[in-house]
Structures are given as structure tokens and as C-alpha cells.
């Protein structure tokens, strides 16, 4: 009789363990049937470069959902306040591969294992300050998640540049959002109802890539 009870108990345990493994495996697949990278324990860093405040707002909305340290990428020398002058200087930096020096320094960078990197699209590419940031740190073994704001032309080469610059990192699917249009006098666009809408988009994106 005891042997029978032991057999029944063992059978129940096998079913429970197998079922648990099944649900764990299901938790690693999103609604599209694609495997996603699950959040691991560790520190989160959210860095961003922003001129008109749109990328900054997205960074803050991401922080509200995943926590983590929020850090602005700032150059050592002031950037031109005039839009036309900024465009000209940026184009020259991109064409000549000039990397502006940064005021921003992250001494404990190695302690972060998940890093969100946000930037606007400038001349269909990254602002050179973000290229400097990518060049300064060792991303090996980290998870990098790009995000972008733009004036309506998409992320351009920004995501591919981040993937190339973050050597040794696992780079996840990025999020690109419509921001302001400085050429038309529209600066901070992500506010009010638009900000609420963007927050929902961020929530869907983070869930899709397994970062919530």
C-alpha cells in the first residue's frame, strides 16, 4: 500500500514540475510567438541625448516603467542654440567623423547590465555626441535597447549605428517615435495627450521585447 501511495505522489510531483516548466517556457514567448529576452536582475541605465526635449521625455517615460538611472549625454562645449548653426556643425562633424568631447562621465558604467540609449535622428544618423558615448564605454555582455525621436523621417541609421557601436552587447528591437519639427517651429511635441499616447506605445514595446 505504501508503495502505491509513493507512486501516486511521485506521479503528481512529475506533473507539477512539468507543468511549471511549460509555463516558464511560455513566459519566454510573446504574443507573436517570438522568443524575447526576459528581464534579469541588475541595474538599469537610461541615457539620452536631446536638443528640444522630446527624447528626454521618452527617456523619462521609460524610467517610469522600468525604473533605473536617468543620465543625459552632454557635450563639454556648448552646442549652438541657433538651429541652422547646429545643423551645419552636426553635418561637418558627421562628414569628418569628428567626436565632440563629453561632459557626461559615468564612473560606475560597468555595474549596469541593461542600458537604454536614446537619440534623435540628425541628418538621418546619430548626433556625433552619441557616437562619442558609444566609443567611450565597454558594452560587452550587456543588453542594449535603443530608442529614437524624429521629425517624421524615422530612425534613419541610428539603430544600426548603436548596434555597431555597442560592441559585444545584445541589442534588442528599438522604438522610434515622432517628435518635434524644429524646421517648422515645433519643438517639444511629446506633451499632453501625445505624451499619454507615447506612454502606451512604450508599454507595448517593453512588453513585446520582454523588458517589463
mmCIF file of C-alpha atoms in Angstrom:
data_model
loop_
_atom_site.group_PDB
_atom_site.id
_atom_site.type_symbol
_atom_site.label_atom_id
_atom_site.label_comp_id
_atom_site.label_asym_id
_atom_site.label_seq_id
_atom_site.Cartn_x
_atom_site.Cartn_y
_atom_site.Cartn_z
ATOM 1 C CA UNK A 1 0.000 0.000 0.000
ATOM 2 C CA UNK A 2 2.814 2.400 0.881
ATOM 3 C CA UNK A 3 4.464 1.713 -2.471
ATOM 4 C CA UNK A 4 1.190 2.605 -4.189
ATOM 5 C CA UNK A 5 0.956 5.925 -2.316
ATOM 6 C CA UNK A 6 4.570 6.708 -3.140
ATOM 7 C CA UNK A 7 3.930 6.030 -6.810
ATOM 8 C CA UNK A 8 0.870 8.319 -6.842
ATOM 9 C CA UNK A 9 2.774 11.078 -5.018
ATOM 10 C CA UNK A 10 5.709 10.804 -7.424
ATOM 11 C CA UNK A 11 3.331 10.992 -10.400
ATOM 12 C CA UNK A 12 1.735 14.178 -9.037
ATOM 13 C CA UNK A 13 5.148 15.781 -8.497
ATOM 14 C CA UNK A 14 6.187 14.990 -12.077
ATOM 15 C CA UNK A 15 3.004 16.582 -13.441
ATOM 16 C CA UNK A 16 3.504 19.732 -11.330
ATOM 17 C CA UNK A 17 7.156 20.156 -12.312
ATOM 18 C CA UNK A 18 6.444 19.505 -15.999
ATOM 19 C CA UNK A 19 3.571 21.972 -15.969
ATOM 20 C CA UNK A 20 5.742 24.574 -14.298
ATOM 21 C CA UNK A 21 8.436 24.202 -16.929
ATOM 22 C CA UNK A 22 5.791 24.521 -19.627
ATOM 23 C CA UNK A 23 4.557 27.834 -18.260
ATOM 24 C CA UNK A 24 8.090 29.132 -17.739
ATOM 25 C CA UNK A 25 8.826 28.360 -21.362
ATOM 26 C CA UNK A 26 5.602 30.064 -22.434
ATOM 27 C CA UNK A 27 6.600 33.141 -20.459
ATOM 28 C CA UNK A 28 9.636 33.458 -22.738
ATOM 29 C CA UNK A 29 7.447 33.826 -25.832
ATOM 30 C CA UNK A 30 5.456 36.939 -26.692
ATOM 31 C CA UNK A 31 2.023 37.113 -28.296
ATOM 32 C CA UNK A 32 3.560 36.953 -31.775
ATOM 33 C CA UNK A 33 5.140 33.595 -30.968
ATOM 34 C CA UNK A 34 8.648 35.083 -30.962
ATOM 35 C CA UNK A 35 11.128 34.467 -28.178
ATOM 36 C CA UNK A 36 12.045 37.524 -26.166
ATOM 37 C CA UNK A 37 14.823 38.358 -23.740
ATOM 38 C CA UNK A 38 13.435 38.315 -20.207
ATOM 39 C CA UNK A 39 14.399 40.950 -17.672
ATOM 40 C CA UNK A 40 17.296 39.837 -15.472
ATOM 41 C CA UNK A 41 18.220 41.153 -12.062
ATOM 42 C CA UNK A 42 20.673 44.009 -12.303
ATOM 43 C CA UNK A 43 20.983 47.746 -12.693
ATOM 44 C CA UNK A 44 19.333 49.704 -15.470
ATOM 45 C CA UNK A 45 20.789 52.812 -17.121
ATOM 46 C CA UNK A 46 18.766 55.111 -19.377
ATOM 47 C CA UNK A 47 20.967 57.524 -21.319
ATOM 48 C CA UNK A 48 19.706 60.032 -23.837
ATOM 49 C CA UNK A 49 20.758 62.956 -25.990
ATOM 50 C CA UNK A 50 18.131 65.637 -26.511
ATOM 51 C CA UNK A 51 18.022 69.115 -28.038
ATOM 52 C CA UNK A 52 14.325 70.039 -27.921
ATOM 53 C CA UNK A 53 13.289 67.786 -25.046
ATOM 54 C CA UNK A 54 11.409 65.070 -26.938
ATOM 55 C CA UNK A 55 13.993 62.319 -26.466
ATOM 56 C CA UNK A 56 14.281 63.374 -22.822
ATOM 57 C CA UNK A 57 10.521 62.957 -22.340
ATOM 58 C CA UNK A 58 10.653 59.465 -23.849
ATOM 59 C CA UNK A 59 13.563 58.589 -21.545
ATOM 60 C CA UNK A 60 11.558 59.751 -18.517
ATOM 61 C CA UNK A 61 8.539 57.712 -19.619
ATOM 62 C CA UNK A 62 10.748 54.629 -19.968
ATOM 63 C CA UNK A 63 12.168 55.250 -16.493
ATOM 64 C CA UNK A 64 8.635 55.468 -15.088
ATOM 65 C CA UNK A 65 8.008 51.919 -16.315
ATOM 66 C CA UNK A 66 11.325 50.159 -15.681
ATOM 67 C CA UNK A 67 12.999 52.356 -13.025
ATOM 68 C CA UNK A 68 16.759 52.794 -13.414
ATOM 69 C CA UNK A 69 19.212 55.688 -13.538
ATOM 70 C CA UNK A 70 18.467 58.553 -15.943
ATOM 71 C CA UNK A 71 21.514 60.281 -17.462
ATOM 72 C CA UNK A 72 21.700 62.998 -20.125
ATOM 73 C CA UNK A 73 24.559 62.906 -22.632
ATOM 74 C CA UNK A 74 26.042 66.411 -22.572
ATOM 75 C CA UNK A 75 28.963 67.795 -24.548
ATOM 76 C CA UNK A 76 31.874 69.566 -22.893
ATOM 77 C CA UNK A 77 31.460 72.564 -25.198
ATOM 78 C CA UNK A 78 28.067 74.221 -25.591
ATOM 79 C CA UNK A 79 26.156 73.412 -28.758
ATOM 80 C CA UNK A 80 24.796 76.203 -30.987
ATOM 81 C CA UNK A 81 21.410 77.485 -29.819
ATOM 82 C CA UNK A 82 20.571 78.508 -33.374
ATOM 83 C CA UNK A 83 19.044 75.600 -35.288
ATOM 84 C CA UNK A 84 20.708 76.374 -38.638
ATOM 85 C CA UNK A 85 24.120 76.634 -36.980
ATOM 86 C CA UNK A 86 23.563 73.345 -35.154
ATOM 87 C CA UNK A 87 22.597 71.609 -38.385
ATOM 88 C CA UNK A 88 25.736 72.904 -40.112
ATOM 89 C CA UNK A 89 28.045 71.944 -37.237
ATOM 90 C CA UNK A 90 26.496 68.495 -36.956
ATOM 91 C CA UNK A 91 26.872 67.823 -40.686
ATOM 92 C CA UNK A 92 30.541 68.804 -40.532
ATOM 93 C CA UNK A 93 31.103 66.505 -37.538
ATOM 94 C CA UNK A 94 29.418 63.600 -39.308
ATOM 95 C CA UNK A 95 31.248 64.131 -42.602
ATOM 96 C CA UNK A 96 34.659 64.397 -40.921
ATOM 97 C CA UNK A 97 33.909 61.765 -38.222
ATOM 98 C CA UNK A 98 34.638 64.317 -35.501
ATOM 99 C CA UNK A 99 33.716 63.219 -31.991
ATOM 100 C CA UNK A 100 32.849 66.030 -29.563
ATOM 101 C CA UNK A 101 34.161 65.602 -26.027
ATOM 102 C CA UNK A 102 31.572 64.817 -23.383
ATOM 103 C CA UNK A 103 30.947 66.450 -20.039
ATOM 104 C CA UNK A 104 28.944 63.374 -19.049
ATOM 105 C CA UNK A 105 31.049 60.688 -17.358
ATOM 106 C CA UNK A 106 29.575 57.503 -15.863
ATOM 107 C CA UNK A 107 32.127 56.135 -13.397
ATOM 108 C CA UNK A 108 30.110 53.042 -12.456
ATOM 109 C CA UNK A 109 29.146 52.093 -16.028
ATOM 110 C CA UNK A 110 30.364 48.518 -15.575
ATOM 111 C CA UNK A 111 27.752 47.932 -12.861
ATOM 112 C CA UNK A 112 24.840 48.317 -15.313
ATOM 113 C CA UNK A 113 23.692 45.298 -17.278
ATOM 114 C CA UNK A 114 20.708 46.837 -19.103
ATOM 115 C CA UNK A 115 21.209 50.093 -20.992
ATOM 116 C CA UNK A 116 18.614 52.099 -22.880
ATOM 117 C CA UNK A 117 20.169 54.545 -25.363
ATOM 118 C CA UNK A 118 18.021 57.324 -26.800
ATOM 119 C CA UNK A 119 18.798 59.851 -29.508
ATOM 120 C CA UNK A 120 17.096 61.993 -32.141
ATOM 121 C CA UNK A 121 17.662 61.490 -35.847
ATOM 122 C CA UNK A 122 20.075 64.139 -37.136
ATOM 123 C CA UNK A 123 20.810 64.088 -40.848
ATOM 124 C CA UNK A 124 19.388 60.527 -40.868
ATOM 125 C CA UNK A 125 22.026 59.407 -38.356
ATOM 126 C CA UNK A 126 23.082 59.713 -34.721
ATOM 127 C CA UNK A 127 24.270 63.021 -33.303
ATOM 128 C CA UNK A 128 28.034 62.675 -33.010
ATOM 129 C CA UNK A 129 27.834 63.127 -29.224
ATOM 130 C CA UNK A 130 26.083 59.753 -29.024
ATOM 131 C CA UNK A 131 28.787 58.196 -31.201
ATOM 132 C CA UNK A 132 31.311 59.541 -28.682
ATOM 133 C CA UNK A 133 29.352 57.907 -25.872
ATOM 134 C CA UNK A 134 29.334 54.546 -27.658
ATOM 135 C CA UNK A 135 33.068 54.859 -28.267
ATOM 136 C CA UNK A 136 33.902 55.571 -24.616
ATOM 137 C CA UNK A 137 32.455 52.514 -22.885
ATOM 138 C CA UNK A 138 32.703 48.730 -22.946
ATOM 139 C CA UNK A 139 29.296 47.215 -23.747
ATOM 140 C CA UNK A 140 30.421 43.587 -23.800
ATOM 141 C CA UNK A 141 27.874 41.263 -22.178
ATOM 142 C CA UNK A 142 25.271 43.989 -21.671
ATOM 143 C CA UNK A 143 21.748 44.295 -23.053
ATOM 144 C CA UNK A 144 21.292 47.480 -25.075
ATOM 145 C CA UNK A 145 17.892 48.865 -26.048
ATOM 146 C CA UNK A 146 17.759 51.824 -28.465
ATOM 147 C CA UNK A 147 15.005 54.410 -28.755
ATOM 148 C CA UNK A 148 14.610 57.372 -31.068
ATOM 149 C CA UNK A 149 12.640 60.529 -31.790
ATOM 150 C CA UNK A 150 12.497 62.181 -35.175
ATOM 151 C CA UNK A 151 10.725 64.819 -37.222
ATOM 152 C CA UNK A 152 8.838 62.289 -39.321
ATOM 153 C CA UNK A 153 11.591 60.575 -41.300
ATOM 154 C CA UNK A 154 12.087 57.623 -38.971
ATOM 155 C CA UNK A 155 15.161 56.432 -37.125
ATOM 156 C CA UNK A 156 17.436 56.503 -40.179
ATOM 157 C CA UNK A 157 20.742 54.810 -39.376
ATOM 158 C CA UNK A 158 20.553 55.481 -35.626
ATOM 159 C CA UNK A 159 19.662 51.938 -34.553
ATOM 160 C CA UNK A 160 22.230 50.303 -36.826
ATOM 161 C CA UNK A 161 24.877 52.726 -35.524
ATOM 162 C CA UNK A 162 24.024 51.856 -31.927
ATOM 163 C CA UNK A 163 24.215 48.153 -32.732
ATOM 164 C CA UNK A 164 27.593 48.632 -34.397
ATOM 165 C CA UNK A 165 28.940 50.890 -31.646
ATOM 166 C CA UNK A 166 27.814 48.777 -28.692
ATOM 167 C CA UNK A 167 30.320 46.022 -29.427
ATOM 168 C CA UNK A 168 29.700 42.731 -27.650
ATOM 169 C CA UNK A 169 26.232 43.726 -26.454
ATOM 170 C CA UNK A 170 22.913 42.073 -27.150
ATOM 171 C CA UNK A 171 20.943 44.814 -28.912
ATOM 172 C CA UNK A 172 17.164 44.471 -28.777
ATOM 173 C CA UNK A 173 14.479 45.891 -31.039
ATOM 174 C CA UNK A 174 14.292 49.667 -30.760
ATOM 175 C CA UNK A 175 11.383 52.104 -30.637
ATOM 176 C CA UNK A 176 11.146 55.099 -32.978
ATOM 177 C CA UNK A 177 8.656 57.887 -32.248
ATOM 178 C CA UNK A 178 7.566 61.086 -33.962
ATOM 179 C CA UNK A 179 8.810 64.081 -32.023
ATOM 180 C CA UNK A 180 9.027 67.754 -32.906
ATOM 181 C CA UNK A 181 9.773 69.510 -36.185
ATOM 182 C CA UNK A 182 12.230 72.254 -35.380
ATOM 183 C CA UNK A 183 12.322 73.389 -39.017
ATOM 184 C CA UNK A 184 8.619 74.230 -38.653
ATOM 185 C CA UNK A 185 8.954 75.764 -35.210
ATOM 186 C CA UNK A 186 7.546 72.716 -33.404
ATOM 187 C CA UNK A 187 9.923 71.955 -30.539
ATOM 188 C CA UNK A 188 8.573 69.887 -27.640
ATOM 189 C CA UNK A 189 5.808 67.762 -29.180
ATOM 190 C CA UNK A 190 5.651 64.918 -26.645
ATOM 191 C CA UNK A 191 3.353 66.513 -24.077
ATOM 192 C CA UNK A 192 -0.304 66.432 -23.057
ATOM 193 C CA UNK A 193 -2.389 63.840 -24.925
ATOM 194 C CA UNK A 194 0.595 62.984 -27.128
ATOM 195 C CA UNK A 195 2.613 62.102 -24.026
ATOM 196 C CA UNK A 196 -0.138 59.751 -22.819
ATOM 197 C CA UNK A 197 -0.224 58.092 -26.239
ATOM 198 C CA UNK A 198 3.565 57.684 -26.277
ATOM 199 C CA UNK A 199 3.496 56.149 -22.793
ATOM 200 C CA UNK A 200 1.111 53.464 -24.072
ATOM 201 C CA UNK A 201 3.360 52.788 -27.064
ATOM 202 C CA UNK A 202 6.325 52.408 -24.730
ATOM 203 C CA UNK A 203 4.378 49.963 -22.572
ATOM 204 C CA UNK A 204 3.545 47.778 -25.597
ATOM 205 C CA UNK A 205 7.136 47.912 -26.840
ATOM 206 C CA UNK A 206 8.672 46.996 -23.473
ATOM 207 C CA UNK A 207 6.247 44.100 -23.112
ATOM 208 C CA UNK A 208 6.986 42.880 -26.637
ATOM 209 C CA UNK A 209 10.750 42.781 -26.074
ATOM 210 C CA UNK A 210 10.422 41.250 -22.595
ATOM 211 C CA UNK A 211 11.638 44.225 -20.593
ATOM 212 C CA UNK A 212 8.723 44.667 -18.174
#
